[in-house]
JSON list of C-alpha atoms in Angstrom, two decimals:
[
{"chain": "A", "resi": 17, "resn": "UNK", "atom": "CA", "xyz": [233.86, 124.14, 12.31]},
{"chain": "A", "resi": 18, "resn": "UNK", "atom": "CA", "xyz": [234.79, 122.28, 15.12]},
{"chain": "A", "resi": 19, "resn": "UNK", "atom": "CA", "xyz": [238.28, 123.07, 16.89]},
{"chain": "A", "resi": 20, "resn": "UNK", "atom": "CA", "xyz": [240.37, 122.77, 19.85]},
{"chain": "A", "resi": 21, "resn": "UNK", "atom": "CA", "xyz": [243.25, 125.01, 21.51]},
{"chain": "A", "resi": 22, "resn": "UNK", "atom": "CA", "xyz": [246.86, 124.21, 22.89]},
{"chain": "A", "resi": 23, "resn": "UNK", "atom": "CA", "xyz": [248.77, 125.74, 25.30]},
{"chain": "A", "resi": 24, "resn": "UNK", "atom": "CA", "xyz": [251.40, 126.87, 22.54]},
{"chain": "A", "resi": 25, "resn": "UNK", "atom": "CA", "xyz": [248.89, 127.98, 19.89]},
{"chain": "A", "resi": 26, "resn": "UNK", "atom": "CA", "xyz": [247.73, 130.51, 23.16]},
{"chain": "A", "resi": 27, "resn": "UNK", "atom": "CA", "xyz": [251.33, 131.57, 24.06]},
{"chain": "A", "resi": 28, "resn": "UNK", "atom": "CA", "xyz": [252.31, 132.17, 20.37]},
{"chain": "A", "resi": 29, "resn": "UNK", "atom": "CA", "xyz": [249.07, 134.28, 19.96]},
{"chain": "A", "resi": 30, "resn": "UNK", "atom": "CA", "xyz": [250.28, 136.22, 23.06]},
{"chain": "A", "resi": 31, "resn": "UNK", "atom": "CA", "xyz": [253.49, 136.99, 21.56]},
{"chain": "A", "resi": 32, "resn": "UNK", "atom": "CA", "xyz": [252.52, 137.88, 18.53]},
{"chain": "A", "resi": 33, "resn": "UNK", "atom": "CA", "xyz": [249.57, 140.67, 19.11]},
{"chain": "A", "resi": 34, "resn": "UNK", "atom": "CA", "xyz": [252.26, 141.41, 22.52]},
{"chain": "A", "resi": 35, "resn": "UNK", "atom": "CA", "xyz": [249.59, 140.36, 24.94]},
{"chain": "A", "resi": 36, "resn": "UNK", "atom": "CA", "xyz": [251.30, 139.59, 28.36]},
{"chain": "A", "resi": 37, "resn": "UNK", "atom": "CA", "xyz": [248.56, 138.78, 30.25]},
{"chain": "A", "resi": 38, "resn": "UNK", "atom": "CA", "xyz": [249.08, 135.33, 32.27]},
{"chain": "A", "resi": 39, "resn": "UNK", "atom": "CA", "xyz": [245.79, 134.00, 31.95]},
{"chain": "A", "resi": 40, "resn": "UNK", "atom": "CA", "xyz": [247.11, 132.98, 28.42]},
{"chain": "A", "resi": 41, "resn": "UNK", "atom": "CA", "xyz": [249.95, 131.32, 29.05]},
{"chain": "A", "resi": 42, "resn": "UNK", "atom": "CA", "xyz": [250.63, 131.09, 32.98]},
{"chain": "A", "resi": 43, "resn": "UNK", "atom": "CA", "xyz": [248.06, 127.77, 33.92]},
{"chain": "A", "resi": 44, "resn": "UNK", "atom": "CA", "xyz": [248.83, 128.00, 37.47]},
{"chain": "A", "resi": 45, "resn": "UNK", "atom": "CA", "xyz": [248.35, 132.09, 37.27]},
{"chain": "A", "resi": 46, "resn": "UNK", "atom": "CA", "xyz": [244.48, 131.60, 35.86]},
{"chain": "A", "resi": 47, "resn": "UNK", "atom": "CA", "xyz": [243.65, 128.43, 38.36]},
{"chain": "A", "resi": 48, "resn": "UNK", "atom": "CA", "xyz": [244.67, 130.41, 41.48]},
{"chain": "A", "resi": 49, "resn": "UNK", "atom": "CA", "xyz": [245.14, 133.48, 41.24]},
{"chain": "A", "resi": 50, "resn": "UNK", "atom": "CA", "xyz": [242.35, 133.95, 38.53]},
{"chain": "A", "resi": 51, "resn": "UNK", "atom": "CA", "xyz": [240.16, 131.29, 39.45]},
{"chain": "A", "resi": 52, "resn": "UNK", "atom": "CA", "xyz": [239.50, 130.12, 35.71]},
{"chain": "A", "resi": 53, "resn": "UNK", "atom": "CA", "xyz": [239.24, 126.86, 34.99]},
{"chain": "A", "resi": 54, "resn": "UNK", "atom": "CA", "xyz": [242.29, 126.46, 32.76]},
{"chain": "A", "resi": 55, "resn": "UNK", "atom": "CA", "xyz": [243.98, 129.29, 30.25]},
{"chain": "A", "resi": 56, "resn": "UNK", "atom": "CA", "xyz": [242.05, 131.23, 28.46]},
{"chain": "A", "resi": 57, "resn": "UNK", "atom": "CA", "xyz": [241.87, 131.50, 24.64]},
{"chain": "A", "resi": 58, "resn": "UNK", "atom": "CA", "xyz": [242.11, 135.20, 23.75]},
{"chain": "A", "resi": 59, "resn": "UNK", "atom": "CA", "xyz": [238.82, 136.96, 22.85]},
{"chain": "A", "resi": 60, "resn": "UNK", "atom": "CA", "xyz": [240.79, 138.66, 19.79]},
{"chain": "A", "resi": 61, "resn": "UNK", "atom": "CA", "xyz": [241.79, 134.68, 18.23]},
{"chain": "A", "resi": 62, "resn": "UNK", "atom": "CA", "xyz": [238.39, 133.77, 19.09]},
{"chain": "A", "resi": 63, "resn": "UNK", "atom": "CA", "xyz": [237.07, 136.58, 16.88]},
{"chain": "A", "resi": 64, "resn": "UNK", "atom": "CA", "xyz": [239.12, 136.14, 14.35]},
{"chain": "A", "resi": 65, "resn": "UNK", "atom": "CA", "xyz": [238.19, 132.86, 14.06]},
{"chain": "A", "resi": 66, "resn": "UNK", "atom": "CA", "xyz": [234.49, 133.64, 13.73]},
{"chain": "A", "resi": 67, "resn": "UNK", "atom": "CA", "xyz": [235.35, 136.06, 10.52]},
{"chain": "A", "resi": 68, "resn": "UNK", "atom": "CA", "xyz": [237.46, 133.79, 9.03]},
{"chain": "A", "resi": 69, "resn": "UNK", "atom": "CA", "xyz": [234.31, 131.34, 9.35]},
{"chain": "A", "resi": 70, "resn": "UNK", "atom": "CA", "xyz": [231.93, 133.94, 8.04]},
{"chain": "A", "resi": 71, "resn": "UNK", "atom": "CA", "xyz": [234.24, 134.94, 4.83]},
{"chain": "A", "resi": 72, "resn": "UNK", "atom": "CA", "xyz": [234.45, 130.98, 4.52]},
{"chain": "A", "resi": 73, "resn": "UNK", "atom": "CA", "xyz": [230.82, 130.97, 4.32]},
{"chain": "A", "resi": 74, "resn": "UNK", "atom": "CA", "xyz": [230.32, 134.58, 1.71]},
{"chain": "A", "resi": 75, "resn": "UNK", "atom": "CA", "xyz": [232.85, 133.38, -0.42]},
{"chain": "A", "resi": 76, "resn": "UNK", "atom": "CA", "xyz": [234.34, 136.89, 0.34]},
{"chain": "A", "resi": 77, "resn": "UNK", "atom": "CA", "xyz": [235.81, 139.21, 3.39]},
{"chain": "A", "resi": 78, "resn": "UNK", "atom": "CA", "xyz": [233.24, 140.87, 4.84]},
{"chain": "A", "resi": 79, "resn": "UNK", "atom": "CA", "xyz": [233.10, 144.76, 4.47]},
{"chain": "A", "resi": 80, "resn": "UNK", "atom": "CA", "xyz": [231.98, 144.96, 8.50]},
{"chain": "A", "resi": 81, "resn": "UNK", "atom": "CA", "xyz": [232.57, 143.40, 11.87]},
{"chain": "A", "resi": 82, "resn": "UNK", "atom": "CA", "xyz": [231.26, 142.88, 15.31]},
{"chain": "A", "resi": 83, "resn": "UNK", "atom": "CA", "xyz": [231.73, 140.95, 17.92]},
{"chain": "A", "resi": 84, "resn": "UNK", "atom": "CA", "xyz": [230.95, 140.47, 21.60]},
{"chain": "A", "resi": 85, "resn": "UNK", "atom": "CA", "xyz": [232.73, 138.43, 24.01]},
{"chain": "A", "resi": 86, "resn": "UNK", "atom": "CA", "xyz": [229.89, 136.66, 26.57]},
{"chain": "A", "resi": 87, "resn": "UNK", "atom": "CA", "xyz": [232.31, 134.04, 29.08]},
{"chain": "A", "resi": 88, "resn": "UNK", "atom": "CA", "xyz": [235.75, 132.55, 28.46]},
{"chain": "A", "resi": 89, "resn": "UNK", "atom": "CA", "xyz": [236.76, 129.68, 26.37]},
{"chain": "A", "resi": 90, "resn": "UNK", "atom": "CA", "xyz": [239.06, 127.55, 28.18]},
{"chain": "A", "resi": 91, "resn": "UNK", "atom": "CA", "xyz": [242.11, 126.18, 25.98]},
{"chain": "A", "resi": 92, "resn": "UNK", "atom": "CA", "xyz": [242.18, 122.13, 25.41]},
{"chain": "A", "resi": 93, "resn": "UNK", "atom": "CA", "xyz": [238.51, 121.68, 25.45]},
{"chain": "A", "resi": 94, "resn": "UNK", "atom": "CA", "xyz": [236.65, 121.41, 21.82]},
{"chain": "A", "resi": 95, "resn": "UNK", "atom": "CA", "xyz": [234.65, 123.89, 20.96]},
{"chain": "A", "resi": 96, "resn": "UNK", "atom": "CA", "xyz": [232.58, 125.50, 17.87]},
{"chain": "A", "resi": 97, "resn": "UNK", "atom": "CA", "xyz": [232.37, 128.11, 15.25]},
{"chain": "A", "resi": 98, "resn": "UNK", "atom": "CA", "xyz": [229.80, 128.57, 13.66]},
{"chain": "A", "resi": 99, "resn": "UNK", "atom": "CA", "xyz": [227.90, 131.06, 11.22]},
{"chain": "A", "resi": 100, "resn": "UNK", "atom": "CA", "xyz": [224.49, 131.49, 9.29]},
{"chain": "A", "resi": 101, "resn": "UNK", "atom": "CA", "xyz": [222.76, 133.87, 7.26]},
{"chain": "A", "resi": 102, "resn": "UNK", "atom": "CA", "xyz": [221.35, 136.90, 8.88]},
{"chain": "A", "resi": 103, "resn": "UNK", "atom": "CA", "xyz": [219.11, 138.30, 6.09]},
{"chain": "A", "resi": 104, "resn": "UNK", "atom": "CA", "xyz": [220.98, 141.10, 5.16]},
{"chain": "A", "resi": 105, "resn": "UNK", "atom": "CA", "xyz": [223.48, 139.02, 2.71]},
{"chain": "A", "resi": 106, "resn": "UNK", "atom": "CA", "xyz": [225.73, 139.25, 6.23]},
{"chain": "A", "resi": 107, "resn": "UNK", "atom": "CA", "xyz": [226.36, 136.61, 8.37]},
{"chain": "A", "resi": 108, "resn": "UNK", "atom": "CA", "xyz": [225.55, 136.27, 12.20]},
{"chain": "A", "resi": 109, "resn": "UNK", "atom": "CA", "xyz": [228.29, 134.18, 14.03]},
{"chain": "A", "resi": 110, "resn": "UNK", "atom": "CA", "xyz": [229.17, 132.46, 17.23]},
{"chain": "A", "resi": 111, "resn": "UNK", "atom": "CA", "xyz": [231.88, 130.64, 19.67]},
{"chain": "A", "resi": 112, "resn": "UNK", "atom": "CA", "xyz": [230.21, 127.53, 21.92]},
{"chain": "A", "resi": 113, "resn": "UNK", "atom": "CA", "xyz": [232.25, 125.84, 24.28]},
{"chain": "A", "resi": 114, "resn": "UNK", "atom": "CA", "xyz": [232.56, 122.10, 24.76]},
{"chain": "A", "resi": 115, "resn": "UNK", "atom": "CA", "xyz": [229.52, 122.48, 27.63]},
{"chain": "A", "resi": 116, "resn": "UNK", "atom": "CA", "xyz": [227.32, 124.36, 25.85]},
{"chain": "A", "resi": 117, "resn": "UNK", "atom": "CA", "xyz": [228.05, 128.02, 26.75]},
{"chain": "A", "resi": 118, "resn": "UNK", "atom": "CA", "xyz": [228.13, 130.84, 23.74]},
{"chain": "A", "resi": 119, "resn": "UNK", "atom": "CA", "xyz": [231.70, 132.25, 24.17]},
{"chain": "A", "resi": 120, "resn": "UNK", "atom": "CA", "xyz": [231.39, 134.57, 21.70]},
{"chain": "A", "resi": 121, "resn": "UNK", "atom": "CA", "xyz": [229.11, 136.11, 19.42]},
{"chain": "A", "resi": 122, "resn": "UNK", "atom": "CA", "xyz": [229.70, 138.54, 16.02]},
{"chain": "A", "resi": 123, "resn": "UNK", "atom": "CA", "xyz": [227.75, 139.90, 12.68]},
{"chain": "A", "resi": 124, "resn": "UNK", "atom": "CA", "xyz": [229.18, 140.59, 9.45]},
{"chain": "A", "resi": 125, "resn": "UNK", "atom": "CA", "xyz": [228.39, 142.40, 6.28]}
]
């Protein structure tokens, strides 16, 4: 599944799970002061997204979850989820960013 972030979608996010950290919704904050290269999508959405891909793909909610954050995901910039069998009748999931890098990485059962 192929998807993109915006600004709002980030600062919404923030409100809602009461994250106030700036590098989600300050742009200026993460360039200079954090030195990312835009804001960054929250590891928490980005897992989230990842089950919701894997319980796509089971045709059910998994009973387990794990997940690993690797770099950041900059919001604006496409990016994938993706998910494939791992064997065990889990799944083994994973965020790439638009250049390539693995975001993101998760099993479920």
């Amino acid at each position: 599944m192929e998807l993109a972030t915006t600004p709002i979608l980030l600062f919404r996010y923030s409100a809602i799970t009461f994250n106030g950290h700036r590098i989600h919704y300050d742009e200026p904050y993460a360039r200079n002061v954090e030195h990312y290269a835009g804001l960054v999508v929250h590891g928490p959405l980005q897992a989230t997204l990842m089950l919701n891909c894997a319980a796509k793909r089971m045709q059910r909610m998994p009973k387990k979850f794990n997940y690993r954050g690797f770099n950041p995901l900059i919001c604006g910039q496409q990016f994938y989820v993706d998910a494939s069998d791992n064997g065990g009748g889990g799944c083994a999931m994973r965020v790439v960013s638009a250049n390539g890098a693995t975001t993101m990485t998760g099993s479920v059962s």
